Amino acid sequence: MTVKRLLLLGPPGAGKGTQAARLEKSLHVPQVSTGDMLRAAVDAETEVGKLASSYMERGELVPDSVVIRVAGERLKQDDAKRGFILDGFPRTAPQAEALDELLDAMDRPLQRCLSLAVDENVIVKRLMRRAEIEGRADDNEETIRNRMRVYREQTAPLVDYYEKRNLLVEVDGDGSIEEVAERLEAAVAA
Ligand code: AMP
């Protein structure tokens, strides 16, 4: 069985965005990245963007109520009916619970949570490199460290949350983009 409603979980810099974009092509379902949507909202200076920007600059999480609304609206769009690859959402227990409720109400529950495990030193190196290449405002060393702490405290507990629901598959995120992509494809097809 190939699953079509899935979630990529992992620390910042684990490669979620890169891998979600590849899975989008191979599975023909949209990547849903709250980080991308929030950055677009900041650039467009919308109400959501104005609310989110100070949190994002500090590497803090944007309040649950805002993110849940943004992700919920996206998941209700037509193209997400075929499936979706969630990338960077949920990041807290209340977000995970809200997601479950929303998907249950649509009768389209999550089918798998792929957890990308990567060593912290590898991540900091990757993010510093991304800072040079992409120039993202929140890719500086202080913010990176803060995002790692936020991940450990608020997002890492979701691994247990999905394990208890029998949805969790751990994937080794250390390796080339190709290597990790192959492991993910195998985890999706299993
Ligand atoms: P990302 O591109 O996923 O690393 O997200 C960049 C930033 O956007 C994060 O550091 C947060 O400030 C914010 N953000 C993205 N997704 C979420 C989420 N699910 N909950 C709260 N904040 C988020």
CSV table of C-alpha atoms and ligand atoms in Angstrom, one decimal:
chain,number,residue,atom,x,y,z
A,1,MET,CA,0.0,0.0,0.0
A,2,THR,CA,1.3,3.4,-0.8
A,3,VAL,CA,0.1,6.0,1.6
A,4,LYS,CA,-1.0,9.4,0.5
A,5,ARG,CA,-1.7,11.3,3.7
A,6,LEU,CA,1.5,11.6,5.6
A,7,LEU,CA,3.5,13.8,7.9
A,8,LEU,CA,7.2,14.4,8.0
A,9,LEU,CA,8.5,15.0,11.5
A,10,GLY,CA,12.0,16.1,12.4
A,11,PRO,CA,14.2,18.9,13.8
A,12,PRO,CA,14.9,22.0,11.7
A,13,GLY,CA,17.4,21.2,9.1
A,14,ALA,CA,16.6,17.5,9.0
A,15,GLY,CA,15.7,17.8,5.3
A,16,LYS,CA,11.9,17.8,5.7
A,17,GLY,CA,11.3,20.5,3.1
A,18,THR,CA,13.7,19.0,0.5
A,19,GLN,CA,12.3,15.6,1.0
A,20,ALA,CA,8.7,16.7,1.1
A,21,ALA,CA,9.2,18.4,-2.3
A,22,ARG,CA,10.5,15.2,-3.8
A,23,LEU,CA,7.6,13.1,-2.3
A,24,GLU,CA,5.2,15.7,-3.8
A,25,LYS,CA,6.4,14.7,-7.2
A,26,SER,CA,6.5,11.0,-6.7
A,27,LEU,CA,3.2,10.7,-4.9
A,28,HIS,CA,1.4,13.5,-6.8
A,29,VAL,CA,0.0,15.0,-3.7
A,30,PRO,CA,0.8,18.5,-2.4
A,31,GLN,CA,3.4,19.4,0.1
A,32,VAL,CA,1.8,21.5,2.9
A,33,SER,CA,4.5,23.5,4.7
A,34,THR,CA,3.3,25.9,7.4
A,35,GLY,CA,6.8,27.5,7.3
A,36,ASP,CA,6.5,28.3,3.6
A,37,MET,CA,2.9,29.6,4.0
A,38,LEU,CA,4.0,31.8,6.9
A,39,ARG,CA,7.0,33.2,5.1
A,40,ALA,CA,4.7,34.0,2.1
A,41,ALA,CA,2.3,35.7,4.5
A,42,VAL,CA,5.1,37.8,6.0
A,43,ASP,CA,6.3,38.8,2.5
A,44,ALA,CA,2.7,39.8,1.5
A,45,GLU,CA,2.3,41.7,4.8
A,46,THR,CA,-1.1,40.0,5.6
A,47,GLU,CA,-2.6,40.0,9.1
A,48,VAL,CA,-1.2,36.5,9.6
A,49,GLY,CA,2.2,37.6,8.4
A,50,LYS,CA,2.2,40.6,10.8
A,51,LEU,CA,1.3,38.3,13.7
A,52,ALA,CA,3.8,35.7,12.8
A,53,SER,CA,7.0,37.6,11.9
A,54,SER,CA,8.3,38.5,15.3
A,55,TYR,CA,8.0,34.9,16.5
A,56,MET,CA,9.7,33.6,13.3
A,57,GLU,CA,12.6,36.0,13.6
A,58,ARG,CA,13.3,34.8,17.2
A,59,GLY,CA,12.9,31.1,16.2
A,60,GLU,CA,9.9,30.8,18.5
A,61,LEU,CA,6.7,29.0,17.5
A,62,VAL,CA,3.9,31.0,16.0
A,63,PRO,CA,0.8,30.7,18.3
A,64,ASP,CA,-1.1,27.4,17.8
A,65,SER,CA,-4.4,29.2,17.0
A,66,VAL,CA,-2.8,31.0,14.0
A,67,VAL,CA,-1.0,28.0,12.6
A,68,ILE,CA,-4.0,25.6,13.1
A,69,ARG,CA,-6.1,28.1,11.1
A,70,VAL,CA,-3.5,28.4,8.3
A,71,ALA,CA,-3.0,24.6,8.0
A,72,GLY,CA,-6.7,23.9,8.3
A,73,GLU,CA,-7.6,26.2,5.4
A,74,ARG,CA,-4.9,24.6,3.2
A,75,LEU,CA,-6.0,21.1,4.0
A,76,LYS,CA,-9.6,21.9,3.0
A,77,GLN,CA,-8.6,22.9,-0.5
A,78,ASP,CA,-9.5,20.6,-3.4
A,79,ASP,CA,-6.0,19.4,-4.3
A,80,ALA,CA,-5.5,18.1,-0.7
A,81,LYS,CA,-8.4,15.7,-1.1
A,82,ARG,CA,-6.1,13.2,-2.9
A,83,GLY,CA,-3.6,13.4,-0.1
A,84,PHE,CA,-0.9,15.7,1.4
A,85,ILE,CA,2.6,15.7,2.8
A,86,LEU,CA,2.7,17.8,5.9
A,87,ASP,CA,6.0,19.4,6.5
A,88,GLY,CA,6.6,21.4,9.7
A,89,PHE,CA,3.0,21.0,11.0
A,90,PRO,CA,2.1,19.9,13.6
A,91,ARG,CA,4.8,21.1,16.0
A,92,THR,CA,3.0,21.0,19.4
A,93,ALA,CA,0.5,18.6,21.0
A,94,PRO,CA,-2.4,21.0,20.6
A,95,GLN,CA,-1.6,21.2,16.9
A,96,ALA,CA,-1.5,17.4,16.6
A,97,GLU,CA,-4.8,17.1,18.3
A,98,ALA,CA,-6.4,19.8,16.2
A,99,LEU,CA,-5.1,18.1,13.1
A,100,ASP,CA,-6.6,14.7,14.1
A,101,GLU,CA,-9.9,16.3,14.7
A,102,LEU,CA,-9.9,18.1,11.4
A,103,LEU,CA,-8.9,15.0,9.4
A,104,ASP,CA,-11.4,12.8,11.3
A,105,ALA,CA,-14.1,15.3,10.5
A,106,MET,CA,-13.2,15.0,6.8
A,107,ASP,CA,-12.9,11.2,7.1
A,108,ARG,CA,-9.4,11.3,5.8
A,109,PRO,CA,-7.2,10.4,8.8
A,110,LEU,CA,-3.4,10.5,8.7
A,111,GLN,CA,-1.8,7.3,7.4
A,112,ARG,CA,1.8,7.6,8.4
A,113,CYS,CA,4.3,9.8,10.3
A,114,LEU,CA,7.8,9.6,9.0
A,115,SER,CA,10.2,10.7,11.6
A,116,LEU,CA,13.6,11.9,10.3
A,117,ALA,CA,16.4,11.3,12.8
A,118,VAL,CA,19.6,13.4,12.3
A,119,ASP,CA,22.5,14.2,14.6
A,120,GLU,CA,22.4,17.7,16.0
A,121,ASN,CA,25.9,18.6,14.8
A,122,VAL,CA,25.0,17.6,11.3
A,123,ILE,CA,22.0,19.8,11.5
A,124,VAL,CA,23.7,22.9,12.7
A,125,LYS,CA,26.3,22.6,9.8
A,126,ARG,CA,23.5,22.1,7.3
A,127,LEU,CA,21.5,25.1,8.6
A,128,MET,CA,24.6,27.4,8.5
A,129,ARG,CA,25.2,26.3,4.9
A,130,ARG,CA,21.5,27.0,4.1
A,131,ALA,CA,21.9,30.5,5.7
A,132,GLU,CA,24.7,31.2,3.1
A,133,ILE,CA,22.8,29.9,0.2
A,134,GLU,CA,19.2,31.0,0.8
A,135,GLY,CA,19.7,33.9,3.2
A,136,ARG,CA,16.8,33.0,5.4
A,137,ALA,CA,16.3,35.5,8.2
A,138,ASP,CA,16.0,32.8,10.8
A,139,ASP,CA,19.1,30.9,9.8
A,140,ASN,CA,21.7,32.5,12.1
A,141,GLU,CA,23.5,30.6,14.9
A,142,GLU,CA,21.5,32.0,17.8
A,143,THR,CA,18.1,31.4,16.2
A,144,ILE,CA,19.2,28.0,15.0
A,145,ARG,CA,20.0,27.0,18.6
A,146,ASN,CA,16.7,28.4,19.8
A,147,ARG,CA,14.8,26.5,17.1
A,148,MET,CA,16.6,23.3,18.2
A,149,ARG,CA,15.6,23.9,21.9
A,150,VAL,CA,12.0,24.6,20.8
A,151,TYR,CA,12.0,21.4,18.8
A,152,ARG,CA,13.3,19.3,21.7
A,153,GLU,CA,10.8,20.8,24.2
A,154,GLN,CA,7.7,21.2,22.1
A,155,THR,CA,7.8,19.0,19.0
A,156,ALA,CA,9.9,16.0,19.9
A,157,PRO,CA,7.1,14.6,22.2
A,158,LEU,CA,5.0,14.1,19.1
A,159,VAL,CA,7.2,11.1,18.2
A,160,ASP,CA,5.5,9.4,21.1
A,161,TYR,CA,2.1,10.7,20.2
A,162,TYR,CA,2.3,9.1,16.7
A,163,GLU,CA,4.0,6.0,18.0
A,164,LYS,CA,1.0,5.4,20.3
A,165,ARG,CA,-1.3,5.7,17.3
A,166,ASN,CA,0.8,3.1,15.4
A,167,LEU,CA,1.6,5.6,12.7
A,168,LEU,CA,5.3,6.2,13.3
A,169,VAL,CA,8.1,5.0,11.1
A,170,GLU,CA,11.6,6.2,11.9
A,171,VAL,CA,13.9,7.0,9.0
A,172,ASP,CA,17.6,7.7,9.2
A,173,GLY,CA,18.0,11.2,7.9
A,174,ASP,CA,21.8,11.1,7.9
A,175,GLY,CA,23.1,10.7,4.3
A,176,SER,CA,22.9,12.3,0.9
A,177,ILE,CA,19.5,13.7,-0.3
A,178,GLU,CA,19.3,10.7,-2.7
A,179,GLU,CA,20.0,8.1,0.1
A,180,VAL,CA,17.4,9.7,2.4
A,181,ALA,CA,14.9,9.9,-0.4
A,182,GLU,CA,15.2,6.2,-1.1
A,183,ARG,CA,14.7,5.4,2.6
A,184,LEU,CA,11.6,7.6,2.6
A,185,GLU,CA,10.2,6.0,-0.5
A,186,ALA,CA,10.6,2.6,1.0
A,187,ALA,CA,8.9,3.7,4.2
A,188,VAL,CA,6.0,5.1,2.3
A,189,ALA,CA,5.5,2.0,0.2
A,190,ALA,CA,5.9,-0.5,3.1
B,1,AMP,P1,10.1,26.0,9.0
B,1,AMP,O1,10.3,26.5,7.7
B,1,AMP,O2,9.2,24.8,9.1
B,1,AMP,O3,11.4,25.7,9.7
B,1,AMP,O4,9.4,27.1,9.9
B,1,AMP,C1,10.0,28.4,10.1
B,1,AMP,C2,9.3,29.1,11.3
B,1,AMP,O5,7.9,29.3,11.0
B,1,AMP,C3,9.4,28.4,12.6
B,1,AMP,O6,10.6,28.6,13.3
B,1,AMP,C4,8.2,29.0,13.3
B,1,AMP,O7,8.5,30.3,13.8
B,1,AMP,C5,7.2,29.1,12.2
B,1,AMP,N1,6.4,27.9,12.1
B,1,AMP,C6,6.3,27.0,11.0
B,1,AMP,N2,5.5,26.0,11.2
B,1,AMP,C7,5.0,26.2,12.5
B,1,AMP,C8,4.1,25.5,13.3
B,1,AMP,N3,3.5,24.3,12.9
B,1,AMP,N4,3.8,26.0,14.5
B,1,AMP,C9,4.4,27.1,15.0
B,1,AMP,N5,5.3,27.8,14.3
B,1,AMP,C10,5.6,27.4,13.0
